[in-house]
XYZ file of C-alpha atoms in Angstrom:
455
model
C -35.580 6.342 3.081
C -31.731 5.643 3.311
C -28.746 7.526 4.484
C -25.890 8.675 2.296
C -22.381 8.640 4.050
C -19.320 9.561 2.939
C -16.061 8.305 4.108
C -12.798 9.840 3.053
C -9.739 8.202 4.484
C -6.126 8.735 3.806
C -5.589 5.910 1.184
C -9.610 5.402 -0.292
C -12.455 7.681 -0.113
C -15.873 5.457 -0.151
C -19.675 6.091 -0.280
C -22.153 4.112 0.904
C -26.079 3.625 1.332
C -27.571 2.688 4.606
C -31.256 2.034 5.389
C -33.275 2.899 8.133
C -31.724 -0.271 10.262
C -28.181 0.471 8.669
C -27.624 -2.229 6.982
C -25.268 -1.378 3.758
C -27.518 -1.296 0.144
C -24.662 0.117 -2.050
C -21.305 1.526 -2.140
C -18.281 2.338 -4.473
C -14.661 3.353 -3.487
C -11.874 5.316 -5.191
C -8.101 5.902 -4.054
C -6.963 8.618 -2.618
C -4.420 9.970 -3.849
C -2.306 13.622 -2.740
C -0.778 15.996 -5.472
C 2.776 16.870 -4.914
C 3.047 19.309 -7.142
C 3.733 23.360 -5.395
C 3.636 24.691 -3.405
C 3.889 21.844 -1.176
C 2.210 18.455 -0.621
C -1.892 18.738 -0.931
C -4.743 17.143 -0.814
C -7.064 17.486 -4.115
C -10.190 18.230 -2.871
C -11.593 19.147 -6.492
C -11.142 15.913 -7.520
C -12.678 14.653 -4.401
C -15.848 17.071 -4.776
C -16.840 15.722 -8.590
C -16.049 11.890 -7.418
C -18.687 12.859 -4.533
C -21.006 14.516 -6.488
C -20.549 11.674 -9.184
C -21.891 9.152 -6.586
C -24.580 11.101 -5.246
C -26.325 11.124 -8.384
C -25.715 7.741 -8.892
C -27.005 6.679 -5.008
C -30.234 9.263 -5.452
C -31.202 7.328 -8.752
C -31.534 3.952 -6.804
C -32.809 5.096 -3.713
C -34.242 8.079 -1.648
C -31.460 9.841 0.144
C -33.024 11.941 3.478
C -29.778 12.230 5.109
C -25.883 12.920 4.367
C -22.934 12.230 6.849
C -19.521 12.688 6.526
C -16.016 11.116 8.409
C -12.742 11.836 7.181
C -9.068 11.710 8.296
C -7.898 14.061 11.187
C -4.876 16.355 11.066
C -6.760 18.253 8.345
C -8.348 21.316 7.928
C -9.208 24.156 5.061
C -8.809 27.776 4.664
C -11.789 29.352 2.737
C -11.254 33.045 1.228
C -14.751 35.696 1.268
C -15.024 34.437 -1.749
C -15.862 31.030 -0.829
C -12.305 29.814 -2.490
C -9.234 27.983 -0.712
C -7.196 30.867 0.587
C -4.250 27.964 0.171
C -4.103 24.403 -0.936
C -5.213 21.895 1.902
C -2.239 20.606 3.233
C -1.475 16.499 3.693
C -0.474 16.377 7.019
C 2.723 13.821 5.327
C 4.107 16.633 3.883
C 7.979 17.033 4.780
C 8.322 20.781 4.932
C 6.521 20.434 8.135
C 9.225 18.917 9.606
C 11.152 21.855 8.956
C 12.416 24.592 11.399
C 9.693 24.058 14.163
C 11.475 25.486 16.859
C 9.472 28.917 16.920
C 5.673 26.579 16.309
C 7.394 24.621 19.452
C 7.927 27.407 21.302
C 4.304 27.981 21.576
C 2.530 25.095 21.392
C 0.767 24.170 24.488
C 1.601 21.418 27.142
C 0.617 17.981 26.836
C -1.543 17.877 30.143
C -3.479 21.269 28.610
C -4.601 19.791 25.122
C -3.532 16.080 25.890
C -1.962 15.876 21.994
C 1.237 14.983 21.856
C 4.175 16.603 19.595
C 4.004 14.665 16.606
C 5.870 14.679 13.568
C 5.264 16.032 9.786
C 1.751 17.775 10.216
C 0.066 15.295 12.973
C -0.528 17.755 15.122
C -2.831 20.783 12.906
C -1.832 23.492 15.004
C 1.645 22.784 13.386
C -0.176 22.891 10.046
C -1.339 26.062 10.474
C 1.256 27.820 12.111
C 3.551 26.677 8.973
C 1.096 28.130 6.963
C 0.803 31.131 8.634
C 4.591 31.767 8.606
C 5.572 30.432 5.220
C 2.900 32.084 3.137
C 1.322 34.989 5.019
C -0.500 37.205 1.892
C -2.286 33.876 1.431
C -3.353 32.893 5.235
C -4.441 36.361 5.893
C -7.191 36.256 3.099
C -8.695 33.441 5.308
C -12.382 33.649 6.858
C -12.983 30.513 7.831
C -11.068 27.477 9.183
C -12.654 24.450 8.418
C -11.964 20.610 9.927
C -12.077 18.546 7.004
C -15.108 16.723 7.793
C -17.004 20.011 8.024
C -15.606 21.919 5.122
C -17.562 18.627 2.892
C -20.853 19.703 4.767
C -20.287 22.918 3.879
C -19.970 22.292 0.056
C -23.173 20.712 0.473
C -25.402 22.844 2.788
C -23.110 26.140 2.461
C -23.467 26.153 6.434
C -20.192 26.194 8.389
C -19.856 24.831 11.348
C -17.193 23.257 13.895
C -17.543 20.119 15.966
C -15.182 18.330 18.487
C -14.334 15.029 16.961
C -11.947 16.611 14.583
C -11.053 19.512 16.985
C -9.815 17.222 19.870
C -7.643 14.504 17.721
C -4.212 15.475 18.288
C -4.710 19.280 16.853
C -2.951 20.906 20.247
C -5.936 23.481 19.297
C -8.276 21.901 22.258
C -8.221 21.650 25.635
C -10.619 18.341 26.249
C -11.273 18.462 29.514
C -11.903 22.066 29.732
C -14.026 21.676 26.275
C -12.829 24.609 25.189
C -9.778 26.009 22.910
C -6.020 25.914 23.494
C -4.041 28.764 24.017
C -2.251 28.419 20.733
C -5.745 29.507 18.660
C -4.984 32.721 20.657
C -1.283 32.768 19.697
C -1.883 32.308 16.253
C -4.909 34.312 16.117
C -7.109 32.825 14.504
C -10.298 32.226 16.824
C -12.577 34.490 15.020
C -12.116 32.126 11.755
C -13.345 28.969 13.858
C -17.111 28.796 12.958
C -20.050 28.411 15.503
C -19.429 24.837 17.621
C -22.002 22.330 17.015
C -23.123 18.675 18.173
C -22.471 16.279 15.417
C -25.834 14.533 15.825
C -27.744 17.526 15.101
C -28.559 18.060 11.444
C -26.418 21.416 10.011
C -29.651 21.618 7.719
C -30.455 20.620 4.215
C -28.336 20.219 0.750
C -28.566 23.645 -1.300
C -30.455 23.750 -4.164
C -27.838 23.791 -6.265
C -26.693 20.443 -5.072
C -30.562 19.486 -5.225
C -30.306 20.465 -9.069
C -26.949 19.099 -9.812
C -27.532 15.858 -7.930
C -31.569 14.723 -8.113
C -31.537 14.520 -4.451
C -34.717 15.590 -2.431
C -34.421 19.291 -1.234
C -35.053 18.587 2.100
C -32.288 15.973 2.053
C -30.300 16.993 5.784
C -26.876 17.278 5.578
C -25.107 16.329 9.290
C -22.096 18.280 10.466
C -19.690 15.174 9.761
C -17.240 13.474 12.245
C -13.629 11.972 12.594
C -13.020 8.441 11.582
C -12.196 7.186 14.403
C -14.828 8.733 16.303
C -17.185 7.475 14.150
C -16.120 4.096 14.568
C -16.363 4.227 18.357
C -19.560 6.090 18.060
C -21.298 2.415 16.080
C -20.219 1.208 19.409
C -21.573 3.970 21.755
C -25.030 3.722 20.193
C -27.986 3.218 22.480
C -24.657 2.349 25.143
C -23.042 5.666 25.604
C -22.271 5.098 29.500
C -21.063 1.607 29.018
C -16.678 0.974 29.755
C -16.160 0.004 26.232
C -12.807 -0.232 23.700
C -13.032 0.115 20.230
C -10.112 -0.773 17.943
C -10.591 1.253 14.676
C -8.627 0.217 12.031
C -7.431 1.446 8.654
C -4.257 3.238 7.466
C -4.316 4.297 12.113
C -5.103 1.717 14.091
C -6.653 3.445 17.041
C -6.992 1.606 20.883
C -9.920 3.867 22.120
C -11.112 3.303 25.490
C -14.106 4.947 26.971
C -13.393 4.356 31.000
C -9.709 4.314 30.684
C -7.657 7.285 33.273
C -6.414 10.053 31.184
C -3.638 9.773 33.558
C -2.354 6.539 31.763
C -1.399 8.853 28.751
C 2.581 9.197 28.001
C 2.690 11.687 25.038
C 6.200 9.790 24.288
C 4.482 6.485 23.457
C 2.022 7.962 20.864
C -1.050 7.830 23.410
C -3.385 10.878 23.745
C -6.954 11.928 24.218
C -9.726 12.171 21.047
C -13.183 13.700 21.796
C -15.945 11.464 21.666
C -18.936 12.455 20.189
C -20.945 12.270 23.566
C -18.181 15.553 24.059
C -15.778 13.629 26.734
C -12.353 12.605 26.287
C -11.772 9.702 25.445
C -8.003 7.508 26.356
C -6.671 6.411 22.637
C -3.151 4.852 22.258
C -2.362 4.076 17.592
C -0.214 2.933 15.247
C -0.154 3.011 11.738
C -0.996 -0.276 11.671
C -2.559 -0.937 8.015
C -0.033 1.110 6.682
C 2.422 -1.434 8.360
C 0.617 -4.442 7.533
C 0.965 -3.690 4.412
C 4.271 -3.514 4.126
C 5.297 -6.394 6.140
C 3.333 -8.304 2.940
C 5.206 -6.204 0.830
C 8.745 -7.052 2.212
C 8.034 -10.704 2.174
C 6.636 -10.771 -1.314
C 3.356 -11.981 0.318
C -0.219 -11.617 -1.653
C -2.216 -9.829 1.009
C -5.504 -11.139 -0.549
C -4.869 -14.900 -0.344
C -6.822 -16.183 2.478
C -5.099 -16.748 5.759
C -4.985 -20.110 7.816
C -4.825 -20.904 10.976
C -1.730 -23.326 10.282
C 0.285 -20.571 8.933
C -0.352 -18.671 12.105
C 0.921 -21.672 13.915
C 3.826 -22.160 11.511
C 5.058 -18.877 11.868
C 5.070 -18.999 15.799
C 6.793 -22.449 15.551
C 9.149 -21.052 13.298
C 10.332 -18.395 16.193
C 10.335 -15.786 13.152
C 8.900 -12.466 14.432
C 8.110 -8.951 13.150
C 9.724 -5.961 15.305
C 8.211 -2.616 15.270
C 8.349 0.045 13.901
C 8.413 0.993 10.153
C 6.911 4.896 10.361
C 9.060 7.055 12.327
C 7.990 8.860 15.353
C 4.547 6.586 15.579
C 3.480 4.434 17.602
C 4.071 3.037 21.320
C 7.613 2.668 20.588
C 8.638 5.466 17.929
C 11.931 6.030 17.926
C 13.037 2.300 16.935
C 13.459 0.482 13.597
C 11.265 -2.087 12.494
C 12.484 -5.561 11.710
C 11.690 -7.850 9.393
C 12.806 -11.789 8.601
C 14.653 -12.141 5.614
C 13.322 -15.312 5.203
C 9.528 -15.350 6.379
C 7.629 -18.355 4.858
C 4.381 -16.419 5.809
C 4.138 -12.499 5.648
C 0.673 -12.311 6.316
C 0.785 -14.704 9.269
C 3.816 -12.508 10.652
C 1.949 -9.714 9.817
C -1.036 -10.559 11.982
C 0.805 -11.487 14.716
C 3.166 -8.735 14.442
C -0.652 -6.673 14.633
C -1.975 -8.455 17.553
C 0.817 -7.926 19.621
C 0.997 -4.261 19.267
C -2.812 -3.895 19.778
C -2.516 -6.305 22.612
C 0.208 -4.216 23.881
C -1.482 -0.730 23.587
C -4.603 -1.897 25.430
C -2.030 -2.510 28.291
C -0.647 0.763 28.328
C -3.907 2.231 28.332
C -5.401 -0.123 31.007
C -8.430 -0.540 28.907
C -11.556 -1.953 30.429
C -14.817 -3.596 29.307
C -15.635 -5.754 26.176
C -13.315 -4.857 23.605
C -15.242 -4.095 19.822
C -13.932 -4.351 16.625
C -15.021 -2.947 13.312
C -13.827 -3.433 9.610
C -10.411 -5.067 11.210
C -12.588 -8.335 12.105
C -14.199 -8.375 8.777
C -11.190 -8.084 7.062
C -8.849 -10.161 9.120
C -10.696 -12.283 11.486
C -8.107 -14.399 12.294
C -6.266 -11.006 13.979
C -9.228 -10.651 16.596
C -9.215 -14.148 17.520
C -5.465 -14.530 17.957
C -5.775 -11.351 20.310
C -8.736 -12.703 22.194
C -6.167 -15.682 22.971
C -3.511 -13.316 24.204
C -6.120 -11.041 26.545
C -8.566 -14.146 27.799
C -10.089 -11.988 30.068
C -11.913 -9.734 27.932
C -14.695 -10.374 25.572
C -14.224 -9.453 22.389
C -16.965 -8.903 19.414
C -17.157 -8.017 15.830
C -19.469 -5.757 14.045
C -21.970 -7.201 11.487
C -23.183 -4.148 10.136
C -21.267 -2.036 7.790
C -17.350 -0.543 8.889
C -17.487 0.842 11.995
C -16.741 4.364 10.838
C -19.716 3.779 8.011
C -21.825 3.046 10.704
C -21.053 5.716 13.436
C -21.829 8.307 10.703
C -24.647 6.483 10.237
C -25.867 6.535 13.658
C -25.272 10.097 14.199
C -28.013 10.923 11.912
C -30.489 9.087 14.365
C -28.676 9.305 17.692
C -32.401 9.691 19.704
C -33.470 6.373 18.008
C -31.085 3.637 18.689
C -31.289 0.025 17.007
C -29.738 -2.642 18.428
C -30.140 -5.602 17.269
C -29.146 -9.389 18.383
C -27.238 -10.020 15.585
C -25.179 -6.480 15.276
C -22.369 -8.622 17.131
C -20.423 -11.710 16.447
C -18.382 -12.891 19.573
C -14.932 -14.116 19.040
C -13.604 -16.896 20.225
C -10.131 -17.267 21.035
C -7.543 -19.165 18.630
C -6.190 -21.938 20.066
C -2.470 -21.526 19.204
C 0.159 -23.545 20.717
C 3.123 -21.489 22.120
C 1.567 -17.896 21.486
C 2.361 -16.918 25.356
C 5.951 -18.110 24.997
C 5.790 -16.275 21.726
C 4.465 -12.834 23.263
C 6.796 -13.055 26.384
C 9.427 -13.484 23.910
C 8.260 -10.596 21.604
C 8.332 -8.122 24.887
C 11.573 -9.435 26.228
C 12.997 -8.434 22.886
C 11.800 -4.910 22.956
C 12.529 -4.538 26.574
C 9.214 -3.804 27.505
């Protein structure tokens, strides 16, 4: 028996096979790409549905599928029609007309200490989403009757069940209030609380594929079909498993990198420094601070003409820091712990990737101050991918422990947990421990970094 999850972030959507002790048996990937055609910047969820259905059939020939899970992207959600149809296109929450004449949407937006979301820019925040919606195409929005978070409106296609859950309701939507565990008041001022379907825990199964996904795809009829999650959730949710009441951080990384730290105060939070509150899947809030981290990576390699897929040595690390060269952040406006500044870049970096990393480190190592974070610190894909990042950060924060999944990505195998949250397995060998790089002038380098930024 295996477990089918499907992960659908903002640049790749990928499926995967887990068995019973989640290790990975098979996966494929695809980009993910938005259409920009009218009426405004959207997400193609068709194209998404056949690639999904494509791969089911292909998983359920090789092995026997008893359970589905699903983790996408936040700041997303769909309007379905009575006739089971999109009442509108489904938003990307990049689109620039969101930007766009927001005084009225700020006007009633709640506080940050109510829904602990700060006001972020383009569509971030979902209640922004849907108030634009609401106000720019109002025939459409009123044939709505049913708002769906993303993750859910896939479980949906697949079980015809709809459902909400608070993963994707608490991350940065100013629709929830997490400490109250309960809606905002701007659900109310947009009225639209009747369309939210009935709240549900995302470790309970939703209940089992229709039987016309049974028929299309070969998988079992009693396959269960989970009520799906948000990424980053997920992620710290393969961390939570069989340790929900442990102090714990978990830095989730992708297109977001996300500081999440179970036993951090709430009070920590400064909405003007991109920190705010998610919703665990064990229902409490949890103390995040992000970046868009990969997304910045990436271009750092970019800018310096750097191949991000040749392999990465410790002596270019220690050439870079020798060299005095640093990145500065930031290159998306309005993210991140310092979002109103403009990323720099040397004009004449031997090392992109190096720069990159430590550019990376710093801002995670920086973040997990402003939170206060405690406890061992866990990372997911980031260590596979980069492992070199997680040991130059265990240098800068000696105090901690760090570790590194061995199982599949983090959010691959939160999803996969959820589906047996009452049986935990936790093995020896889950865990790597990092040990710290041994760098020569990295403090001087970090004190330097700060001093520059004037923090």
């Amino acid at each position: 028996m295996a477990s089918f999850i499907f992960d659908i972030g903002k640049t790749n959507i990928k499926a995967y096979v887990l068995d019973e002790s989640g290790n990975e048996l098979w996966s494929r990937a695809n980009e993910n790409t938005s259409n920009d055609n009218p009426p405004y910047l959207h997400i193609d969820v068709e194209n998404i549905w056949q690639w999904l259905l494509q791969s089911l059939t292909l998983a359920g020939k090789e092995f026997t599928i008893d359970a589905i899970n699903i983790s996408t992207h936040g700041a997303c959600a769909v309007l379905i029609d009575s006739q089971r149809e999109l009442a509108l296109p489904v938003i990307d929450y990049e689109a620039e007309a969101l930007n766009e004449n927001v005084d009225e949407y700020l006007a009633i937006r709640p506080g940050f200490k109510h829904t602990l979301s700060p006001n972020l820019p383009s569509g971030l925040n979902l209640g922004r989403q849907l108030w634009w919606l609401k106000a720019n195409y109002p025939q459409q929005f009123k044939q709505a009757s049913t708002i769906l978070m993303y993750p859910q409106y896939w479980a949906w296609k697949l079980s015809s069940i709809a459902a909400t859950e608070r993963t994707s309701l608490g991350c940065h939507t100013d629709l929830w209030q997490p400490q109250q565990d309960t809606y905002s008041s701007l659900v109310d001022a947009l009225e639209i609380k009747a369309l939210f379907p009935k709240l549900v825990d995302n470790y309970q199964p939703l209940g089992t594929v229709t039987e016309e996904i049974s028929q299309l795809t070969g998988l079992p009829a009693n396959c269960l079909v989970f009520p799906g999650v948000h990424d980053s959730n997920a992620s710290l949710a393969s961390h939570l498993f069989g340790r929900a009441d442990r102090a714990l951080t978990a830095v989730s990384s992708g297109t977001w990198i996300i500081t999440l730290s179970t036993q951090a105060k709430l009070d920590n939070l400064n909405e003007q420094q991109d920190m705010l509150a998610n919703v665990a899947v064990t229902a409490k809030p949890v103390a995040c601070a992000r970046f868009m981290g990969g997304r910045e990576f990436d271009h750092i390699c970019k800018v310096t003409q750097t191949d991000i897929s040749k392999p990465l040595d410790v002596k270019d690390l220690q050439t870079a820091i020798n060299s005095q060269q640093m990145v500065l952040p930031g290159f998306v406006p309005g993210c991140g712990p310092l979002p109103n500044r403009t990323g720099e870049i040397p004009q004449s970096a031997e090392c992109g990737k190096a720069l990159a990393t430590l550019y990376t480190a710093l801002m995670i190592d920086y973040e997990l101050d402003l939170l206060a974070a405690q406890g061992d610190i866990y990372f997911g894909s980031t260590g596979h991918k980069n492992r070199l990042l997680c040991e130059v950060l265990a240098q800068l924060r000696p105090k901690e422990s760090m570790f590194i999944a061995n199982k599949a990505s983090g959010t691959v195998h939160g999803c996969w947990a959820l589906t047996r949250w009452d049986k935990p397995v936790i093995a020896e060998g889950d865990y790597d421990a990092v040990v710290p790089a041994k760098l020569t002038g990295l403090d001087t380098y970090k004190a330097r970094w700060r001093e520059t930024l004037n923090i």
